[in-house]
Coordinates of C-alpha atoms and ligand atoms in Angstrom, one line a residue:
X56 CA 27.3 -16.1 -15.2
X57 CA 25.7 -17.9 -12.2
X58 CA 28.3 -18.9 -10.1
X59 CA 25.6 -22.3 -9.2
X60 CA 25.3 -22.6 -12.8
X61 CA 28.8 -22.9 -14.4
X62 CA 28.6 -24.2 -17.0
X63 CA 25.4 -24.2 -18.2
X64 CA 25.3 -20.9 -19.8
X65 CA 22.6 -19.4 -18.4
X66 CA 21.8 -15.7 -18.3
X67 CA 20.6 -14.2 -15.3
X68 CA 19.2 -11.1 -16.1
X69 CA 16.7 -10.4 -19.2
X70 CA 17.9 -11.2 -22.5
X71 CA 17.4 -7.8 -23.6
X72 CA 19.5 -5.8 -21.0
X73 CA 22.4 -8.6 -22.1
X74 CA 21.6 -7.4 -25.6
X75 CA 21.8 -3.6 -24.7
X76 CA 25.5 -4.2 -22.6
X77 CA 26.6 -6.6 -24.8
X78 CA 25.9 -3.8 -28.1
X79 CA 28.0 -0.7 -25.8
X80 CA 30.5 -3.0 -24.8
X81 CA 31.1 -3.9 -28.7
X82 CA 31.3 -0.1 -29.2
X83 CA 33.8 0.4 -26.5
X84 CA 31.9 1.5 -23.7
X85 CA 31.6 -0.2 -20.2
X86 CA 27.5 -1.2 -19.2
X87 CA 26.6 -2.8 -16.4
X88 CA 23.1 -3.5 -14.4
X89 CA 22.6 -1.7 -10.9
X90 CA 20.6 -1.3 -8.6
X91 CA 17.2 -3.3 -7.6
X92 CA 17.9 -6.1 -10.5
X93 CA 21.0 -7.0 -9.2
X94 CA 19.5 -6.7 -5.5
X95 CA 17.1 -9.1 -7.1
X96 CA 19.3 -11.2 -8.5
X97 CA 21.4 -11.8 -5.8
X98 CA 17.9 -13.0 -4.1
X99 CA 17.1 -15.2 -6.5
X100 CA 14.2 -12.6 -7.8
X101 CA 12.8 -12.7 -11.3
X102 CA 13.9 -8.7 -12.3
X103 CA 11.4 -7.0 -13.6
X104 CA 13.2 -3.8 -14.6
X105 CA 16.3 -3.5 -15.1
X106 CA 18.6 -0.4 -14.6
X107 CA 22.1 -0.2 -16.9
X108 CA 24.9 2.2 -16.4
X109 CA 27.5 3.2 -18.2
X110 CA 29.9 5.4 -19.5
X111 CA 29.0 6.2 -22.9
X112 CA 27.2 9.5 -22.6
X113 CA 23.3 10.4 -23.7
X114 CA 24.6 11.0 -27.1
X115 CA 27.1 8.2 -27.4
X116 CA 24.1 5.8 -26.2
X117 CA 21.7 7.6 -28.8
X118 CA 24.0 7.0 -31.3
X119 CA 24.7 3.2 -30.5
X120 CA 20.5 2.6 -30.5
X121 CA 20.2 4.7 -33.2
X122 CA 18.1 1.8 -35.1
X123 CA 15.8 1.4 -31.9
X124 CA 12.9 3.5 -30.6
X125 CA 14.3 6.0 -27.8
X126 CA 12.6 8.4 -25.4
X127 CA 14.6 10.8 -24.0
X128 CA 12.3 12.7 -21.3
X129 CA 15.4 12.1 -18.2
X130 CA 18.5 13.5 -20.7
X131 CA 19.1 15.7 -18.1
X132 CA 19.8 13.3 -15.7
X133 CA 21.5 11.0 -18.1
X134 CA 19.1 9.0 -18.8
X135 CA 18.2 7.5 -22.2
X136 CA 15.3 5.0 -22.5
X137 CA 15.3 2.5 -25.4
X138 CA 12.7 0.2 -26.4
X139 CA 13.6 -3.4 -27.1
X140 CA 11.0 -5.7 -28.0
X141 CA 8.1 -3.7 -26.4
X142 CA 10.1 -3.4 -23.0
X143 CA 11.8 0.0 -22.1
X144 CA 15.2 -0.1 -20.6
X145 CA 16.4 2.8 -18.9
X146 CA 20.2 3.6 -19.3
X147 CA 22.2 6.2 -17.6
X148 CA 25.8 7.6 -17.9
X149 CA 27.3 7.2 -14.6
X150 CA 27.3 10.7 -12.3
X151 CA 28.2 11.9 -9.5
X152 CA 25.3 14.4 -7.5
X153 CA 27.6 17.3 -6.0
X154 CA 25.7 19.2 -3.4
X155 CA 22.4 19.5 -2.0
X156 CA 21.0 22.6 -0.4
X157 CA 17.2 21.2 0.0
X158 CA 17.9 17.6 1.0
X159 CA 16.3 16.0 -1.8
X160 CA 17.3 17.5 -5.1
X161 CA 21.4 17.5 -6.1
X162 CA 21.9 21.3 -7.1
X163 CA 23.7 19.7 -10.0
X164 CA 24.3 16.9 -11.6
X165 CA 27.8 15.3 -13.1
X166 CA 28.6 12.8 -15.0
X167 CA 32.0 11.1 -14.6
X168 CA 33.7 8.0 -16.7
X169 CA 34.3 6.4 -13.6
X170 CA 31.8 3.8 -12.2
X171 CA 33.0 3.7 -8.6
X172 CA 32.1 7.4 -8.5
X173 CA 28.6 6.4 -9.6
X174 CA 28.5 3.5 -7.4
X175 CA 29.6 5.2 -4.6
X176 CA 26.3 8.2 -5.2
X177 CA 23.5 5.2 -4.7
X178 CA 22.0 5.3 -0.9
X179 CA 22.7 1.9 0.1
X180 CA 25.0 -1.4 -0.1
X181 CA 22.7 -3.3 -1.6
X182 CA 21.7 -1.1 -4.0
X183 CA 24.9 -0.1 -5.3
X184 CA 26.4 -3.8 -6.8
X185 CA 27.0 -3.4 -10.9
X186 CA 27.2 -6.3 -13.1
X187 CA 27.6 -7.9 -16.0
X188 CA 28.1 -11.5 -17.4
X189 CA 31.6 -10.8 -18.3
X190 CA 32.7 -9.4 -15.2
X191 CA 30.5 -10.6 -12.8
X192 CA 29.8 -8.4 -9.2
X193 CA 31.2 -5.5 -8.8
X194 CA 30.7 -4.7 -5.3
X195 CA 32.5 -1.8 -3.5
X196 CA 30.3 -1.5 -0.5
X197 CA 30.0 -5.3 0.6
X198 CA 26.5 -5.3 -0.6
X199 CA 26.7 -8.5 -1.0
X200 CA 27.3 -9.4 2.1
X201 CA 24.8 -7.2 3.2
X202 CA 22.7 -9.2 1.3
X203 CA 23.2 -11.9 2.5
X204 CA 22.7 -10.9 5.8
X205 CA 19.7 -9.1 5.2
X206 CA 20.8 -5.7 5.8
X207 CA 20.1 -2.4 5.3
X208 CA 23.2 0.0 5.2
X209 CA 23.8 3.2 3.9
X210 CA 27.1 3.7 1.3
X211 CA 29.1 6.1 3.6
X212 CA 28.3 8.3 6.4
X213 CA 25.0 7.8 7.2
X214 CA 23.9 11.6 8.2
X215 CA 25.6 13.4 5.3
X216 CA 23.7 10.7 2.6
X217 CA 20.1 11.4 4.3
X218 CA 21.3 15.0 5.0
X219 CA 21.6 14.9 1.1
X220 CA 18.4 13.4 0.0
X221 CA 16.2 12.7 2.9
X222 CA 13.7 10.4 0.5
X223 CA 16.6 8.3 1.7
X224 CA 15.2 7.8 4.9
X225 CA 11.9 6.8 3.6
X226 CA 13.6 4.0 0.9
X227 CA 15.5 2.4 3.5
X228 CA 12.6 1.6 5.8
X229 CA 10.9 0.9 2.7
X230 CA 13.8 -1.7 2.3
X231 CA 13.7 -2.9 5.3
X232 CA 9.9 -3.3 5.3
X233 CA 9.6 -5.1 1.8
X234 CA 12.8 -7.6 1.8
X235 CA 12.1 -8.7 5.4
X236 CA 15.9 -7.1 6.0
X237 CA 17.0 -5.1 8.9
X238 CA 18.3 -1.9 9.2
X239 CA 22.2 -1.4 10.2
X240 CA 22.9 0.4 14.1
X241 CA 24.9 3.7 11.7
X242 CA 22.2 3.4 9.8
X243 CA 19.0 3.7 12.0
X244 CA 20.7 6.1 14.3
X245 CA 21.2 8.6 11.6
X246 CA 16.9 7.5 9.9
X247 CA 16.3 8.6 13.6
X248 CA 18.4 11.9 14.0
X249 CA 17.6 13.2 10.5
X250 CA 14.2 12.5 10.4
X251 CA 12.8 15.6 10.5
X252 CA 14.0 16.6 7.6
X253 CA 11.3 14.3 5.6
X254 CA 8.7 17.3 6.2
X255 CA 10.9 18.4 3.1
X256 CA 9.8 15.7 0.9
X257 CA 6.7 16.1 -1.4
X258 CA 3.4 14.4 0.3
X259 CA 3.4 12.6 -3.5
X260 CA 6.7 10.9 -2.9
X261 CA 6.7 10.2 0.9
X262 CA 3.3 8.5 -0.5
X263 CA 4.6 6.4 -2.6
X264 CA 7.2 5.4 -0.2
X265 CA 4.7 4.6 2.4
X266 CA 2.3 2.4 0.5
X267 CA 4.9 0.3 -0.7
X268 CA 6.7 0.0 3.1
X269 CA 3.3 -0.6 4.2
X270 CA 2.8 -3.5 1.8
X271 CA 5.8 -5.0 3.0
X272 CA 6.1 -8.8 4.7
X273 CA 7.9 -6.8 7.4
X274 CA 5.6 -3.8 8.1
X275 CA 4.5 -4.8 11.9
X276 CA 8.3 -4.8 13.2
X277 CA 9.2 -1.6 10.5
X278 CA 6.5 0.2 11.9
X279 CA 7.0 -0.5 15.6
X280 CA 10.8 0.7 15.5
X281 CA 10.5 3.4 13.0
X282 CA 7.2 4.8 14.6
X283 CA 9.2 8.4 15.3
X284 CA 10.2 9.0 11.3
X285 CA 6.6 7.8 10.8
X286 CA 5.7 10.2 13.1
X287 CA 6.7 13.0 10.8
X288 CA 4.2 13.0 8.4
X289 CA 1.5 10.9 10.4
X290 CA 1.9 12.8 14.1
X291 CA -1.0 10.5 15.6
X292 CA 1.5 7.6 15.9
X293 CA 3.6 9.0 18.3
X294 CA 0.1 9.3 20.4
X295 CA -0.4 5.7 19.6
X296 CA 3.4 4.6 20.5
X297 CA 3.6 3.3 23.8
X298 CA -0.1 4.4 24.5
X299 CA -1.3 1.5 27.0
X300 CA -4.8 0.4 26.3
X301 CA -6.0 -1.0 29.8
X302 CA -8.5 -3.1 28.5
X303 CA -8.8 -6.9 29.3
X304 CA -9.1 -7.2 25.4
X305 CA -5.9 -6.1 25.1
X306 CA -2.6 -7.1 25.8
X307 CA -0.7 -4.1 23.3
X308 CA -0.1 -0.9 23.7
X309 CA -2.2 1.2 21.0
X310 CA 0.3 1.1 18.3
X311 CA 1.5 -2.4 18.9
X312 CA -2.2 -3.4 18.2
X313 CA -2.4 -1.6 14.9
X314 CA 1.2 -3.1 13.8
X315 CA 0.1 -6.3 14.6
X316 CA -3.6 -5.7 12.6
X317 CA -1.8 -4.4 9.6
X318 CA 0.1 -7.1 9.5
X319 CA -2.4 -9.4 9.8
X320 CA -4.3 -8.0 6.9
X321 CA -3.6 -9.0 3.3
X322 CA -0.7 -6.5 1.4
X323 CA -3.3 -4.9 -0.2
X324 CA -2.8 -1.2 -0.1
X325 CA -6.4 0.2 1.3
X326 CA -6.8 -2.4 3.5
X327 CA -3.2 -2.0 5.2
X328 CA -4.3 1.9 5.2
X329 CA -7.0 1.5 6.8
X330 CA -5.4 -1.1 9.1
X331 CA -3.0 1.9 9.6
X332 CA -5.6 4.2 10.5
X333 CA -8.5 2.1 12.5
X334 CA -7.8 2.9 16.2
X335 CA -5.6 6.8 15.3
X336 CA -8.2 8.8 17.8
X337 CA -8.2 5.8 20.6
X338 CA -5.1 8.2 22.3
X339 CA -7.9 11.1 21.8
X340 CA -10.6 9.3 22.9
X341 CA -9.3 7.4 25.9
X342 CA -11.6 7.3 29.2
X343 CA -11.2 5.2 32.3
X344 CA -14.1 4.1 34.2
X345 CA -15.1 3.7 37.5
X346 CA -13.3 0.1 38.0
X347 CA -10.4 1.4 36.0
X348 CA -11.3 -0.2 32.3
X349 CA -10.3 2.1 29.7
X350 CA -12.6 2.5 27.1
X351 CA -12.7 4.8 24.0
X352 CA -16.1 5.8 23.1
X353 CA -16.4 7.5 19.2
X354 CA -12.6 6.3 18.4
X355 CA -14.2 4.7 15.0
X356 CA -15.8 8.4 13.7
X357 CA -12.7 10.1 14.4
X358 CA -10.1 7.8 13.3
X359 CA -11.9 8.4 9.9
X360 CA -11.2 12.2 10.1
X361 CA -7.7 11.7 11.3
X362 CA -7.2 9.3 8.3
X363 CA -9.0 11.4 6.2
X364 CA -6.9 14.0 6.9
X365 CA -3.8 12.1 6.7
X366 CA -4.7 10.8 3.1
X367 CA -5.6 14.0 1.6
X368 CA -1.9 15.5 3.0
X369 CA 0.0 12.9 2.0
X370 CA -2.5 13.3 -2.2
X371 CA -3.8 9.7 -1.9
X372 CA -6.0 8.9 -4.9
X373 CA -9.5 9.6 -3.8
X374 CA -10.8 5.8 -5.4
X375 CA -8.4 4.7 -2.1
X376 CA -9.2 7.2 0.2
X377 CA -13.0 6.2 -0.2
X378 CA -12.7 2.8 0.8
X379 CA -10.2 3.5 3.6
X380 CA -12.6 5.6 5.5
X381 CA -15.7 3.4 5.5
X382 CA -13.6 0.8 6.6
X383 CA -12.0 2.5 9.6
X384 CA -15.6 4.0 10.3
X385 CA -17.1 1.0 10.3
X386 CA -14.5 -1.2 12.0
X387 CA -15.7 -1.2 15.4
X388 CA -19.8 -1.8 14.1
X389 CA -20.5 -5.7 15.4
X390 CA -21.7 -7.1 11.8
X391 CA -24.7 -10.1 13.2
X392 CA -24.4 -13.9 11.7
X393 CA -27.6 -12.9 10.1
X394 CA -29.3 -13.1 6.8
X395 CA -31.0 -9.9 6.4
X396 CA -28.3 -8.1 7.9
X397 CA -25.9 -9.3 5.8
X398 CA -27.9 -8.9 2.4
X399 CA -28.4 -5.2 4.1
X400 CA -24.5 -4.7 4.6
X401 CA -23.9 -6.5 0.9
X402 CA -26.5 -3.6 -0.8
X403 CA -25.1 -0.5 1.2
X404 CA -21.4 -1.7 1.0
X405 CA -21.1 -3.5 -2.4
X406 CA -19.7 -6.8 -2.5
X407 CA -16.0 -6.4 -2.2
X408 CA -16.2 -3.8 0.2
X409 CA -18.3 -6.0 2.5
X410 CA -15.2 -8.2 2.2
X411 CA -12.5 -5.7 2.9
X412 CA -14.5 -5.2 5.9
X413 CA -14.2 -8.8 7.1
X414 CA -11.0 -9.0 6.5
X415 CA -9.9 -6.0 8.8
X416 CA -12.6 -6.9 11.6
X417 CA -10.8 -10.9 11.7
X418 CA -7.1 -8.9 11.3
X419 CA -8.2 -6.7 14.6
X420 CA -8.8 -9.8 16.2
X421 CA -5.5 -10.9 15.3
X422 CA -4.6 -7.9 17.6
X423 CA -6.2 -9.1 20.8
X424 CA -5.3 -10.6 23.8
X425 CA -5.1 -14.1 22.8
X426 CA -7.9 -15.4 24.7
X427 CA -10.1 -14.0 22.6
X428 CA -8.0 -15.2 19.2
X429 CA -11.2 -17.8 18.7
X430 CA -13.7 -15.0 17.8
X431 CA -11.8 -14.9 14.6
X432 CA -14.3 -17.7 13.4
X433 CA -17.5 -15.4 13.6
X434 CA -15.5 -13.9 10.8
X435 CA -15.4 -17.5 8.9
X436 CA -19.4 -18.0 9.7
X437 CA -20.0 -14.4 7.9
X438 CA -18.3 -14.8 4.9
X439 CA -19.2 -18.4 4.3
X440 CA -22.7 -16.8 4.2
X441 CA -22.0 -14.1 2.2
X442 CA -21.1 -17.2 -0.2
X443 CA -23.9 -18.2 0.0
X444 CA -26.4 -15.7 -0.4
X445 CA -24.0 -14.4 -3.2
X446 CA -23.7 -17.8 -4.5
X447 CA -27.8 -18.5 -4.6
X448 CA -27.9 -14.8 -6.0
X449 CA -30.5 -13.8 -3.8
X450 CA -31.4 -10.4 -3.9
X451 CA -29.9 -7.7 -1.7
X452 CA -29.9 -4.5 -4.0
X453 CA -32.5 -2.3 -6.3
X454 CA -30.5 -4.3 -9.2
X455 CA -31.3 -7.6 -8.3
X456 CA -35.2 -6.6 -7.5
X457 CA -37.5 -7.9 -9.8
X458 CA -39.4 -4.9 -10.4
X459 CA -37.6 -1.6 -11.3
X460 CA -38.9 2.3 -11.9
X461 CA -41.1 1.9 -15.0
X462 CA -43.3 -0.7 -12.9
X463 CA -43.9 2.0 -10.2
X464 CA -44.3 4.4 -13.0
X465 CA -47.0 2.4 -14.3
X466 CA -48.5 2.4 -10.9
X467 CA -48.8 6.1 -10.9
X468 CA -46.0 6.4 -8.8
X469 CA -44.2 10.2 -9.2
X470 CA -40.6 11.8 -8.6
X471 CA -39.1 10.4 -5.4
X472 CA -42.0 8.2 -4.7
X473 CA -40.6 5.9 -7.2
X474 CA -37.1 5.4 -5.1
X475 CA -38.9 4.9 -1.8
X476 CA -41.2 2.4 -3.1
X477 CA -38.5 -0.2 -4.4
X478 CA -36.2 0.4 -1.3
X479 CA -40.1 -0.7 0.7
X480 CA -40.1 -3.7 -1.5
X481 CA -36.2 -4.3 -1.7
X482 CA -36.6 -4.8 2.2
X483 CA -39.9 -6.9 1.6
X484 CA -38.0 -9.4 -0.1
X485 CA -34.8 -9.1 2.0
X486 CA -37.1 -9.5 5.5
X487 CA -39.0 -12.4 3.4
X488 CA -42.6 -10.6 3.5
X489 CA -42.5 -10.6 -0.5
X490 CA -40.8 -12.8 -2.8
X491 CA -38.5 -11.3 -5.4
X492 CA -41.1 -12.3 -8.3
X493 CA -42.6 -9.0 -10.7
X494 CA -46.4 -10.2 -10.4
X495 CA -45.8 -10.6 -6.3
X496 CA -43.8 -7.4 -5.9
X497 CA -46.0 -4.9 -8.1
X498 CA -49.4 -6.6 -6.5
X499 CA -47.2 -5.6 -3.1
X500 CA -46.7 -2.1 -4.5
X501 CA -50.2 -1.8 -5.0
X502 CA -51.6 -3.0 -1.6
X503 CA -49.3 -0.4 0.0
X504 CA -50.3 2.4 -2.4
X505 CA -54.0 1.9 -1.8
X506 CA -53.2 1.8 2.2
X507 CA -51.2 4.8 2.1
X508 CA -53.5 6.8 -0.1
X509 CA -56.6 5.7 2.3
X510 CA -54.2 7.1 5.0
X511 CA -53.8 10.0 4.1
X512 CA -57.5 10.5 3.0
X513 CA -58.6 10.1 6.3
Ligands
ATP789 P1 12.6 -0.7 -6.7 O1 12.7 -0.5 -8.2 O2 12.2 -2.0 -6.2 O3 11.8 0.4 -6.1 P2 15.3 0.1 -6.8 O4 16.5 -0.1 -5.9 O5 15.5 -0.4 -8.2 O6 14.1 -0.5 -6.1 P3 14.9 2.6 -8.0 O7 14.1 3.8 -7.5 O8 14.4 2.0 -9.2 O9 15.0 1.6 -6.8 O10 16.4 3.2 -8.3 C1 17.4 2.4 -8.9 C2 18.7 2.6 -8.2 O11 19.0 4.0 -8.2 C3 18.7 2.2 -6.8 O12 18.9 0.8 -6.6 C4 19.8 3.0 -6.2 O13 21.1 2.5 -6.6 C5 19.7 4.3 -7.0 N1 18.8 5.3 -6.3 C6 17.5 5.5 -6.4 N2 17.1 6.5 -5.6 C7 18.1 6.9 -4.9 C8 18.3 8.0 -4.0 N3 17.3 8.7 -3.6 N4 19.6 8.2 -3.6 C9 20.6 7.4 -4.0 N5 20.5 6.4 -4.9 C10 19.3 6.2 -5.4
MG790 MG1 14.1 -0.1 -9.8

């Protein structure tokens, strides 16, 4: 029961995971929810999934649902799913993992009757509070507390949990990054010390880890103080830590700048990548002129590579990758208040993309010294006329042109001919020299034709 609530008789978590304890309990068994629900309960979060432990085992809990719809791929680990109303609910017996000899996978897995052994297994406080509307908390670690506090601490020893499973490591700055929370003295020591022993995480998992850290409210501090466990599986950050820029434009070191950019940027996975990834090679590609200016000629180009490296280690999904490295290659490319040029940027780019773009070039500004915070409002000037030519739906692409390959076809027009005639009249109309109307356009197909074929006569 909500302790704010008494009284009222209102459940906090979803009716169907009260249904599910509620049905073991009647059968004997304790049931509980753990884990992120209750984290997100305590925090006043709508759950989304909910976790429940018990100590019924896989076959006991079988038996119970026997009249529902069960899945049973994570038996091995304990696990049951059942399906209630459409939603699945994972349950698990409650187990203890005994050793681990690769620091991710327990060698074996146990399963115990006794809930503050299972409690005790999870990685951190705040992850490891049970409950259920009859009992209320149960919270062995002071996760509540920690809650409350906003912090991040691991249940025991620190360096034997993340010597264990080191994905550990990864979660808790995850944690940190997502809930705004930071992370406890033990605790960061021991992310710090152990963190070479990520490399022994699959590039799929540390992945997953990553994009949701880097979605986080938090990410510019998280990424700032854990730059070194970063460092692991993205090397170029400890080039960019500390790596001073000296350039009036800036008033961060290289990685302070990018912290600050990906921040600034909207939690929108390629766009905090390639926030991530924009100014990787500026460490490589660092100069110092005559007066003492640094500069860092080609940084754009091979930031991409470094990203596109990066990405392909760590498996990203191509669809991302793609947008992620035109981005950060076109980052640094000054983008004119101008019509044509952004109907030119609109057709290469696609909409969306031309956007995205935006969006990281005002987020680097974000990143500046703050003299030059005001330039953020060329960014306003070009989108609002995007807007507009978008909103007018002008033409700025071979689909919007009025004439298409059959016309060119019918002009006699052959083979590649075709293309580089309606990319001639596509600019026509985006310069202004033709207007986007069929009659106009083919009569401007023909005048060229006739010129071109009297060219090459002569
Ligand atoms: P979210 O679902 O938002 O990612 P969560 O805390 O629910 O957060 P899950 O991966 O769903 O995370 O795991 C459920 C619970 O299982 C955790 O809250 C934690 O108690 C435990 N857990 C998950 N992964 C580990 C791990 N690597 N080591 C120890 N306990 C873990
Ligand atoms: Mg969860």
């Amino acid at each position: 029961m909500n302790p704010d609530k008494e009284g009222e008789n209102v459940s906090l978590i979803p009716d169907e995971a009260g249904y599910i304890i509620d049905t073991l309990i009647a059968c004997g068994y304790e049931a509980y929810c753990v884990g992120g629900c209750v984290r997100d309960l305590i925090m006043g979060i709508p759950a989304n999934d909910c976790d429940i432990t018990t100590n019924a085992t896989t076959d006991e809990i079988k038996a119970v649902f026997s009249d529902k719809r069960i899945i049973e791929t994570g038996i091995k680990h304990g696990t049951v799913t059942v399906i209630i109303n459409s939603v699945a609910f994972e349950i698990t017996t409650y187990r203890i993992e005994s050793t681990y000899s690769d620091n991710r996978h327990p060698d074996k897995v146990t399963f115990t009757r006794n809930l503050s052994e299972d409690l005790s297994r999870r990685d951190f406080t705040i992850n490891s509070i049970a409950y259920n509307e009859k009992e209320d908390f149960i919270d062995l670690f002071g996760g509540k507390t920690d809650i409350e506090n906003k912090i991040i601490r691991c249940v025991g020893d620190p360096v034997k949990r993340f010597e264990e499973d080191s994905l550990r490591i990864l979660r808790g700055i995850r944690f940190a990054a997502t809930l705004g929370f930071c992370v406890e003295e033990e605790t960061k020591k021991a992310m710090l010390s152990c963190k070479h022993l990520i490399r022994n995480i699959s590039a799929e998992r540390i992945f997953t880890e990553l994009s949701k850290m880097l979605c986080g409210k938090s990410i510019e501090s998280t990424l700032i103080e854990f730059a070194p466990v970063l460092g692991e599986v993205i090397p170029e950050i400890n080039a960019m830590h500390g790596f001073e820029q000296h350039n009036f434009h800036h008033i961060y070191d290289v990685l302070t700048h990018t912290a600050v950019v990906t921040q600034s940027t909207p939690p929108v996975l390629h766009l905090r990548l390639a926030a991530l990834f924009h100014d990787s090679a500026k460490p490589f590609c660092f100069s110092l002129d005559e007066k003492g200016v640094g500069h860092f000629y080609t940084h754009a180009s091979k930031s991409t590579l470094i990203a596109e490296r990066r990405l392909t280690e760590l498996r990203c999904d191509n669809k991302t990758k793609e947008k992620v490295l035109r981005l950060i290659k076109l980052h640094d490319t000054p983008v004119e208040e101008s019509e044509k040029i952004i109907k030119r940027r609109l057709a290469s780019m696609g909409k969306e993309l031309f956007y995205d773009l935006i969006t990281l070039k005002r987020a680097d500004t974000a990143g500046l010294a703050p003299e030059f915070a005001e330039r953020s409002t060329h960014f306003d000037r070009l989108e609002a006329l995007a807007d507009e030519i978008l909103k007018k739906e002008e033409c700025f692409s071979l689909k919007h042109l009025a004439v298409n390959g059959r016309d060119m076809l019918s002009l006699g027009l052959r083979g590649k001919e075709i293309g580089e005639a309606l990319d001639f009249l596509l600019e026509a109309v985006i310069d202004g020299k033709a207007e986007n109307e069929r009659v106009i356009l083919i009569e401007y197909a023909e005048k060229i034709k006739s010129k071109t074929t009297d060219n090459n006569k002569q």
